[in-house]
């Protein structure tokens, strides 16, 4: 035991090396799936580790089953690539609804109202139809399994990333923990898609942290007539499948305290409290909402809805005024789910850490300020930055240096893979 009662000292330990991949993707949310598939398709031997038993993160386990949005709010597609491919694979499974292309940008109030009932219209009026997609979480998981399998990604579920071993400004190894105990993965390049930036935080990279009101979205099955229920009003949406309604429960209006999503004690207390309130809300809906008399909770998020936690302070930090700005090193772009006719072009510098040459970030924890995060945290944007990070990591694998990637080559490879950069 160490003499300081507040600490324990571990004996120096030797860990078995579980793998030596070109690219290690940490976290299998929407960004991580995209990063791993992109890296593997680009020829890199790729490992993906995920603490839970399925992919998608908030997009599946968090029940955030709306892709907002793949357009620029002026009728033009802004995100394609792997996100578009995901939509098509989910569509083949009958697991999506979205307005057809000829309706995008249409201000017709009836069309807008139809989209609103699917949860696809947000922000203040006047509204126009957007290219946004409601989807079934299982369609996402099945499609992601298929894409990862076809690309040859090695996926390790039920595996936590612990601390990185740093040598000469690089991650030499990443310690992981699972049922086999503690092991090390020795990768050439690492992509942090944990949402919370667990890897860059442990590597000592600077970040900003935000406390947020948690959410716990859930779905009710057995709703007698969803259309009629929607006509009577109430905050719930149509969703894929019959007789079901998606309830976007939580946030400032429902939950008093903000939490730090990287503090397990705060997360645990919030989970219990939010579940208690979700049960109450389901009872209230059964009592008050027409058509909900026999409804029941058919699906509930198994993780809190967290809009923000840690955000990387990387080589470039995007700020609000970067709206519509062009960057020479643009590697992805996204529209804004509450704004029309505007885009954020995302520079490669927002994926790069300042001090760890072989570490990239993608998804909701990239290097942007609080305002820009509103747009870049959305699932299509997360998939776009994931795809860019995956191809960049494959290109960087040889020299173990993501900062040395030739951006023109990266941009060409992204365009060849269907991504939209301008
Ligand atoms: C209430 C709410 C509403 C939203 N509404 C929308 C919407 O309508 N449309 C939209 O497009 N977006 C929406 N978003 C945003 C969007 O859902 C998320 O920002 C996005 O899904 C984040 O994707 P990600 O892959 O970056 O992170 P996550 O989905 O958080 O994925 C991170 C993954 O990493 C894993 N992980 C974490 N730490 C570790 C570790 N140490 N070791 C191993 N694995 C780890 C997690 O289990 C998870 O699978 C909303 C978000 C919230 C909270």
Coordinates of C-alpha atoms and ligand atoms in Angstrom, one line a residue:
X1 CA 0.0 0.0 0.0
X2 CA 1.1 3.6 -0.7
X3 CA 1.6 5.8 2.4
X4 CA -1.0 8.2 1.1
X5 CA -4.4 6.7 2.1
X6 CA -6.2 8.4 -0.8
X7 CA -4.2 6.5 -3.4
X8 CA -3.2 2.9 -4.1
X9 CA 0.0 2.1 -6.0
X10 CA -0.1 -0.7 -8.6
X11 CA 2.9 -2.9 -9.1
X12 CA 4.6 -2.4 -12.4
X13 CA 2.7 -4.8 -14.7
X14 CA 3.3 -6.5 -18.0
X15 CA 0.3 -6.8 -20.3
X16 CA -0.1 -9.2 -23.2
X17 CA -0.4 -7.5 -26.6
X18 CA -3.8 -8.4 -28.1
X19 CA -3.2 -6.9 -31.5
X20 CA -1.0 -4.7 -33.6
X21 CA -3.4 -3.0 -36.1
X22 CA -2.7 -0.2 -38.5
X23 CA -5.7 1.7 -37.1
X24 CA -7.5 1.4 -33.8
X25 CA -10.9 3.0 -33.5
X26 CA -12.1 3.5 -30.0
X27 CA -15.9 3.7 -29.6
X28 CA -18.4 2.2 -32.0
X29 CA -21.0 5.0 -32.2
X30 CA -22.0 6.4 -35.6
X31 CA -18.6 8.2 -35.9
X32 CA -16.7 5.0 -34.9
X33 CA -18.5 2.7 -37.3
X34 CA -17.9 5.2 -40.1
X35 CA -14.2 5.6 -39.2
X36 CA -13.6 1.9 -38.9
X37 CA -15.3 1.0 -42.2
X38 CA -13.5 3.9 -44.0
X39 CA -10.1 2.9 -42.6
X40 CA -10.5 -0.8 -43.5
X41 CA -11.8 0.0 -47.0
X42 CA -8.7 2.2 -47.5
X43 CA -6.6 -0.9 -46.9
X44 CA -5.7 -0.6 -43.2
X45 CA -5.9 -3.5 -40.8
X46 CA -8.5 -2.0 -38.4
X47 CA -9.7 -2.8 -34.9
X48 CA -12.8 -1.3 -33.4
X49 CA -13.4 -1.5 -29.7
X50 CA -16.7 -0.8 -28.0
X51 CA -17.7 -1.0 -24.4
X52 CA -21.3 -2.2 -25.1
X53 CA -22.6 -5.1 -27.2
X54 CA -23.7 -3.2 -30.3
X55 CA -22.8 -0.3 -32.5
X56 CA -24.4 3.1 -33.0
X57 CA -23.9 4.7 -29.6
X58 CA -26.5 7.4 -29.1
X59 CA -27.9 6.7 -32.5
X60 CA -29.1 3.3 -31.4
X61 CA -28.7 2.8 -27.6
X62 CA -29.6 6.4 -27.0
X63 CA -32.7 6.1 -29.2
X64 CA -31.7 9.3 -31.1
X65 CA -33.2 7.7 -34.2
X66 CA -33.4 10.7 -36.5
X67 CA -30.6 11.7 -38.9
X68 CA -30.7 15.6 -38.8
X69 CA -29.8 16.5 -41.5
X70 CA -28.1 15.5 -44.7
X71 CA -28.9 18.7 -46.6
X72 CA -27.9 22.4 -46.4
X73 CA -31.4 23.6 -45.8
X74 CA -31.6 25.0 -49.4
X75 CA -32.4 21.7 -51.2
X76 CA -28.8 20.5 -51.7
X77 CA -27.3 17.4 -50.2
X78 CA -24.4 18.3 -47.8
X79 CA -23.6 14.9 -46.3
X80 CA -23.3 11.7 -48.4
X81 CA -20.6 9.1 -48.3
X82 CA -21.0 6.4 -45.6
X83 CA -24.0 8.2 -44.1
X84 CA -25.9 8.0 -47.4
X85 CA -24.8 4.4 -47.7
X86 CA -26.2 3.7 -44.2
X87 CA -29.5 5.2 -45.2
X88 CA -29.7 3.0 -48.3
X89 CA -28.8 -0.1 -46.3
X90 CA -31.4 0.7 -43.7
X91 CA -33.9 1.4 -46.5
X92 CA -33.4 -2.1 -47.9
X93 CA -34.4 -3.4 -44.5
X94 CA -37.6 -1.2 -44.6
X95 CA -36.2 0.8 -41.6
X96 CA -36.3 4.4 -42.7
X97 CA -38.7 7.2 -43.6
X98 CA -37.6 10.5 -45.3
X99 CA -39.2 12.9 -47.7
X100 CA -38.4 12.2 -51.4
X101 CA -35.8 14.4 -53.1
X102 CA -38.3 16.4 -55.1
X103 CA -39.8 17.7 -51.9
X104 CA -36.6 19.0 -50.4
X105 CA -36.7 22.8 -49.8
X106 CA -40.5 22.8 -50.4
X107 CA -42.3 25.3 -48.1
X108 CA -45.7 23.7 -48.5
X109 CA -47.2 23.7 -45.0
X110 CA -48.8 20.3 -45.4
X111 CA -45.5 18.7 -46.4
X112 CA -43.7 20.5 -43.6
X113 CA -46.3 19.3 -41.1
X114 CA -46.0 15.7 -42.3
X115 CA -42.2 15.9 -41.7
X116 CA -42.7 17.5 -38.3
X117 CA -44.8 14.6 -37.2
X118 CA -41.8 12.3 -38.0
X119 CA -39.6 14.5 -35.8
X120 CA -37.8 16.0 -38.8
X121 CA -38.6 19.7 -38.3
X122 CA -36.9 21.8 -35.6
X123 CA -36.0 25.4 -34.9
X124 CA -38.2 28.4 -35.7
X125 CA -40.5 29.0 -38.7
X126 CA -40.8 29.6 -41.6
X127 CA -39.9 26.0 -42.4
X128 CA -39.1 24.1 -45.6
X129 CA -38.8 20.3 -46.1
X130 CA -35.3 19.0 -45.2
X131 CA -33.4 15.8 -46.2
X132 CA -33.6 14.2 -42.8
X133 CA -34.2 10.6 -42.0
X134 CA -36.2 8.8 -39.3
X135 CA -34.8 5.2 -38.8
X136 CA -35.2 2.0 -36.9
X137 CA -32.3 1.5 -34.4
X138 CA -32.1 -2.2 -35.3
X139 CA -31.8 -1.4 -39.0
X140 CA -28.8 0.7 -38.1
X141 CA -27.2 -2.0 -36.0
X142 CA -27.8 -4.7 -38.7
X143 CA -26.5 -2.5 -41.4
X144 CA -23.4 -1.5 -39.3
X145 CA -22.7 -5.1 -38.6
X146 CA -22.9 -5.9 -42.3
X147 CA -20.6 -2.9 -43.3
X148 CA -18.0 -3.8 -40.6
X149 CA -18.0 -7.4 -41.6
X150 CA -17.7 -6.8 -45.3
X151 CA -14.9 -4.3 -44.7
X152 CA -13.0 -6.9 -42.6
X153 CA -12.9 -4.8 -39.4
X154 CA -12.0 -6.7 -36.2
X155 CA -14.6 -5.7 -33.7
X156 CA -14.1 -6.3 -30.0
X157 CA -17.3 -5.6 -28.0
X158 CA -17.5 -5.4 -24.2
X159 CA -14.1 -3.9 -24.2
X160 CA -13.2 -0.6 -22.5
X161 CA -10.3 1.6 -23.6
X162 CA -8.3 2.5 -20.5
X163 CA -5.1 4.6 -20.6
X164 CA -2.7 5.2 -23.4
X165 CA 1.0 4.5 -23.1
X166 CA 2.7 7.7 -24.5
X167 CA 6.2 7.7 -26.1
X168 CA 7.8 10.6 -28.0
X169 CA 4.5 12.4 -28.6
X170 CA 2.7 9.3 -29.9
X171 CA 0.4 6.6 -28.5
X172 CA 2.7 3.6 -28.4
X173 CA 0.0 1.3 -26.9
X174 CA -3.5 1.5 -25.6
X175 CA -4.5 -0.4 -22.5
X176 CA -7.9 -2.1 -22.8
X177 CA -10.0 -4.0 -20.3
X178 CA -12.5 -6.8 -20.9
X179 CA -13.4 -10.2 -19.6
X180 CA -9.9 -11.5 -20.5
X181 CA -8.4 -8.9 -18.2
X182 CA -6.1 -6.0 -19.1
X183 CA -4.3 -6.2 -22.4
X184 CA -2.6 -3.8 -24.7
X185 CA -3.2 -2.9 -28.3
X186 CA -0.2 -1.6 -30.2
X187 CA -1.7 0.5 -33.1
X188 CA 0.0 2.7 -35.7
X189 CA -2.8 5.3 -35.5
X190 CA -5.7 5.8 -33.0
X191 CA -9.1 7.4 -33.6
X192 CA -11.0 8.6 -30.6
X193 CA -14.7 8.2 -31.3
X194 CA -15.7 7.7 -27.7
X195 CA -18.0 10.8 -27.8
X196 CA -16.5 11.9 -24.5
X197 CA -13.0 12.1 -25.8
X198 CA -11.7 9.5 -23.3
X199 CA -8.5 8.8 -25.2
X200 CA -7.4 12.4 -25.9
X201 CA -8.2 13.3 -22.3
X202 CA -6.1 10.4 -21.0
X203 CA -3.4 11.4 -23.4
X204 CA -3.2 14.8 -21.8
X205 CA -4.6 16.7 -24.8
X206 CA -6.4 20.0 -23.9
X207 CA -10.2 20.0 -24.0
X208 CA -13.3 21.9 -23.0
X209 CA -15.9 20.2 -20.8
X210 CA -19.6 21.0 -20.7
X211 CA -22.3 20.0 -18.2
X212 CA -25.6 19.2 -19.8
X213 CA -29.2 18.3 -19.0
X214 CA -29.6 14.6 -19.7
X215 CA -32.2 13.1 -21.9
X216 CA -33.8 9.6 -22.0
X217 CA -35.7 9.0 -25.2
X218 CA -38.1 6.2 -25.4
X219 CA -40.7 4.5 -27.6
X220 CA -44.2 3.5 -26.9
X221 CA -45.8 0.5 -28.6
X222 CA -49.5 -0.4 -28.8
X223 CA -50.6 3.2 -29.7
X224 CA -54.0 2.7 -31.3
X225 CA -53.9 5.5 -33.9
X226 CA -50.7 7.5 -33.9
X227 CA -51.9 10.0 -36.5
X228 CA -55.0 10.8 -34.5
X229 CA -52.9 11.1 -31.3
X230 CA -50.6 13.5 -33.1
X231 CA -53.5 15.6 -34.2
X232 CA -54.5 16.1 -30.6
X233 CA -50.9 17.4 -29.9
X234 CA -48.2 16.3 -27.5
X235 CA -44.5 16.0 -27.8
X236 CA -44.0 12.7 -29.5
X237 CA -43.4 11.6 -33.1
X238 CA -44.3 8.9 -35.6
X239 CA -41.6 6.4 -36.0
X240 CA -40.8 3.4 -38.2
X241 CA -43.1 0.5 -37.6
X242 CA -46.9 0.6 -36.9
X243 CA -48.6 1.6 -33.7
X244 CA -45.4 3.2 -32.2
X245 CA -44.5 6.7 -31.1
X246 CA -41.1 8.1 -30.2
X247 CA -41.0 10.3 -27.1
X248 CA -38.0 12.7 -27.0
X249 CA -38.1 12.9 -23.2
X250 CA -35.7 14.9 -21.1
X251 CA -33.6 18.1 -21.3
X252 CA -33.9 21.3 -19.4
X253 CA -37.8 21.3 -19.3
X254 CA -37.8 17.9 -17.5
X255 CA -34.6 17.5 -15.6
X256 CA -33.5 20.0 -13.0
X257 CA -29.8 19.3 -12.7
X258 CA -27.1 19.4 -15.3
X259 CA -24.6 16.6 -15.1
X260 CA -21.0 15.9 -16.1
X261 CA -21.4 12.9 -18.4
X262 CA -17.9 11.7 -17.6
X263 CA -18.6 11.3 -13.9
X264 CA -20.1 7.8 -13.3
X265 CA -21.7 8.8 -10.0
X266 CA -23.6 11.7 -11.6
X267 CA -24.5 9.5 -14.6
X268 CA -25.7 6.7 -12.4
X269 CA -27.9 9.0 -10.2
X270 CA -29.3 10.6 -13.4
X271 CA -30.1 7.3 -15.0
X272 CA -32.2 6.1 -12.0
X273 CA -34.0 9.4 -11.7
X274 CA -34.7 9.7 -15.5
X275 CA -36.0 6.2 -15.6
X276 CA -38.4 6.9 -12.7
X277 CA -39.7 10.0 -14.5
X278 CA -40.0 8.1 -17.9
X279 CA -42.2 5.6 -16.1
X280 CA -44.3 8.5 -14.8
X281 CA -44.5 10.1 -18.3
X282 CA -45.6 6.8 -19.8
X283 CA -48.5 6.5 -17.3
X284 CA -49.4 10.1 -18.0
X285 CA -49.5 9.5 -21.7
X286 CA -51.7 6.4 -21.1
X287 CA -54.1 8.5 -19.1
X288 CA -54.1 11.8 -21.2
X289 CA -53.2 11.1 -24.8
X290 CA -55.9 9.7 -27.1
X291 CA -55.0 6.3 -28.5
X292 CA -52.4 5.6 -25.8
X293 CA -54.8 3.8 -23.4
X294 CA -53.1 0.4 -24.0
X295 CA -49.7 1.7 -24.9
X296 CA -46.5 0.4 -23.2
X297 CA -42.8 1.3 -23.2
X298 CA -41.6 -0.9 -26.1
X299 CA -38.0 0.5 -26.2
X300 CA -36.1 2.8 -23.8
X301 CA -32.6 4.3 -24.3
X302 CA -30.1 2.3 -22.4
X303 CA -27.8 5.3 -22.2
X304 CA -28.5 8.9 -21.3
X305 CA -28.8 11.3 -24.1
X306 CA -25.8 13.5 -23.8
X307 CA -25.4 16.4 -26.2
X308 CA -21.9 17.4 -25.0
X309 CA -19.2 16.4 -22.6
X310 CA -15.5 16.9 -23.6
X311 CA -14.6 18.7 -26.8
X312 CA -11.1 18.5 -28.1
X313 CA -9.1 21.8 -28.3
X314 CA -7.2 20.6 -31.4
X315 CA -5.0 22.2 -34.1
X316 CA -8.1 24.2 -35.2
X317 CA -11.0 25.1 -33.1
X318 CA -14.1 25.9 -35.2
X319 CA -16.1 28.9 -33.9
X320 CA -19.5 30.2 -34.7
X321 CA -18.2 32.7 -37.3
X322 CA -16.9 29.8 -39.3
X323 CA -20.4 29.3 -40.7
X324 CA -20.2 29.2 -44.5
X325 CA -16.4 29.8 -44.3
X326 CA -14.2 27.8 -46.7
X327 CA -11.1 26.0 -45.5
X328 CA -8.3 24.7 -47.7
X329 CA -8.2 21.5 -45.6
X330 CA -12.0 20.9 -45.6
X331 CA -12.6 17.2 -45.1
X332 CA -16.4 17.2 -44.3
X333 CA -19.3 19.5 -44.3
X334 CA -22.7 19.7 -42.6
X335 CA -25.8 21.7 -42.7
X336 CA -27.5 23.0 -39.5
X337 CA -30.6 21.2 -38.2
X338 CA -32.3 24.4 -37.0
X339 CA -31.0 26.8 -39.7
X340 CA -31.6 27.0 -43.4
X341 CA -29.2 27.6 -46.3
X342 CA -26.0 27.4 -44.3
X343 CA -23.2 24.9 -43.9
X344 CA -20.1 24.4 -41.7
X345 CA -17.1 23.2 -43.7
X346 CA -15.1 21.1 -41.2
X347 CA -11.3 21.4 -41.6
X348 CA -8.9 18.5 -41.0
X349 CA -7.3 20.6 -38.2
X350 CA -10.5 20.1 -36.1
X351 CA -9.8 16.3 -36.0
X352 CA -6.1 16.7 -35.2
X353 CA -4.8 16.8 -31.6
X354 CA -2.1 19.3 -30.7
X355 CA 0.5 17.1 -29.2
X356 CA -0.2 13.4 -30.1
X357 CA 0.9 12.8 -33.7
X358 CA -0.9 9.5 -34.2
X359 CA -4.2 10.4 -32.5
X360 CA -7.3 11.8 -34.3
X361 CA -10.8 12.6 -33.0
X362 CA -14.1 12.2 -34.8
X363 CA -17.8 12.6 -34.0
X364 CA -19.3 14.8 -31.3
X365 CA -16.0 15.4 -29.5
X366 CA -14.1 17.1 -32.3
X367 CA -12.4 20.5 -31.9
X368 CA -15.2 23.0 -32.2
X369 CA -16.8 25.5 -29.8
X370 CA -20.1 25.0 -28.0
X371 CA -22.1 26.8 -30.7
X372 CA -20.6 24.8 -33.6
X373 CA -21.1 21.6 -31.7
X374 CA -24.8 22.1 -32.2
X375 CA -24.3 21.2 -35.8
X376 CA -21.2 19.0 -35.8
X377 CA -22.6 16.7 -33.1
X378 CA -25.5 15.6 -35.4
X379 CA -25.3 12.0 -36.6
X380 CA -24.7 12.8 -40.3
X381 CA -21.9 15.1 -39.4
X382 CA -20.4 12.5 -37.0
X383 CA -20.4 10.0 -39.8
X384 CA -18.8 12.5 -42.2
X385 CA -16.0 13.3 -39.7
X386 CA -15.6 9.6 -38.9
X387 CA -15.2 8.7 -42.6
X388 CA -12.6 11.5 -43.0
X389 CA -10.7 10.3 -39.9
X390 CA -10.8 6.7 -41.1
X391 CA -9.2 7.5 -44.5
X392 CA -6.8 9.9 -42.9
X393 CA -5.7 7.2 -40.4
X394 CA -5.2 4.7 -43.1
X395 CA -3.0 7.2 -45.0
X396 CA -1.1 8.1 -41.8
X397 CA -0.5 4.5 -40.8
X398 CA 2.9 4.1 -42.5
X399 CA 4.5 7.1 -40.8
X400 CA 2.4 7.0 -37.6
X401 CA 1.8 10.7 -38.1
X402 CA -1.7 12.0 -38.8
X403 CA -0.3 15.6 -39.1
X404 CA 1.8 14.5 -42.1
X405 CA -1.2 13.4 -44.2
X406 CA -1.3 15.0 -47.6
X407 CA -4.6 16.8 -47.4
X408 CA -5.2 16.9 -51.2
X409 CA -4.8 13.1 -51.3
X410 CA -7.2 12.8 -48.4
X411 CA -9.7 15.0 -50.1
X412 CA -9.5 13.1 -53.3
X413 CA -9.9 9.8 -51.5
X414 CA -13.0 11.2 -49.7
X415 CA -14.6 12.4 -52.9
X416 CA -13.9 9.0 -54.6
X417 CA -15.7 7.4 -51.6
X418 CA -18.8 9.6 -52.2
X419 CA -18.2 12.3 -49.6
X420 CA -19.3 15.8 -50.3
X421 CA -16.7 18.5 -49.7
X422 CA -18.0 21.5 -51.5
Ligands
LIG1 C1 -31.1 14.5 -26.7 C2 -30.3 14.4 -28.0 C3 -31.0 14.6 -29.2 C4 -30.3 14.6 -30.4 N1 -31.0 14.7 -31.5 C5 -30.4 14.4 -32.7 C6 -31.1 14.3 -33.9 O1 -32.4 14.4 -33.9 N2 -30.5 14.0 -35.0 C7 -29.1 13.8 -35.0 O2 -28.6 13.5 -36.1 N3 -28.4 13.9 -33.9 C8 -29.0 14.2 -32.7 N4 -28.3 14.2 -31.6 C9 -26.8 14.1 -31.6 C10 -26.3 12.7 -31.9 O3 -27.2 11.7 -31.4 C11 -24.9 12.4 -31.2 O4 -24.1 13.6 -31.1 C12 -24.2 11.4 -32.0 O5 -25.0 10.2 -32.1 C13 -22.8 11.1 -31.4 O6 -22.2 10.1 -32.2 P1 -20.7 9.7 -31.7 O7 -20.4 8.5 -32.5 O8 -19.8 10.9 -31.8 O9 -20.8 9.4 -30.2 P2 -21.6 8.3 -29.4 O10 -22.9 8.0 -30.1 O11 -21.7 8.8 -28.0 O12 -20.7 7.0 -29.5 C14 -19.6 6.8 -28.7 C15 -19.4 5.3 -28.6 O13 -18.2 5.0 -27.9 C16 -18.4 4.1 -26.9 N5 -17.4 4.3 -25.8 C17 -17.3 5.5 -25.0 N6 -16.3 5.4 -24.2 C18 -15.6 4.2 -24.5 C19 -14.5 3.6 -23.9 N7 -13.7 4.3 -23.0 N8 -14.1 2.4 -24.4 C20 -14.9 1.8 -25.3 N9 -16.0 2.3 -25.9 C21 -16.4 3.6 -25.4 C22 -19.8 4.2 -26.5 O14 -20.4 3.1 -25.9 C23 -20.5 4.6 -27.8 O15 -20.9 3.4 -28.5 C24 -28.9 14.3 -30.4 C25 -28.3 14.1 -29.1 C26 -29.0 14.1 -28.0 C27 -28.3 13.8 -26.7

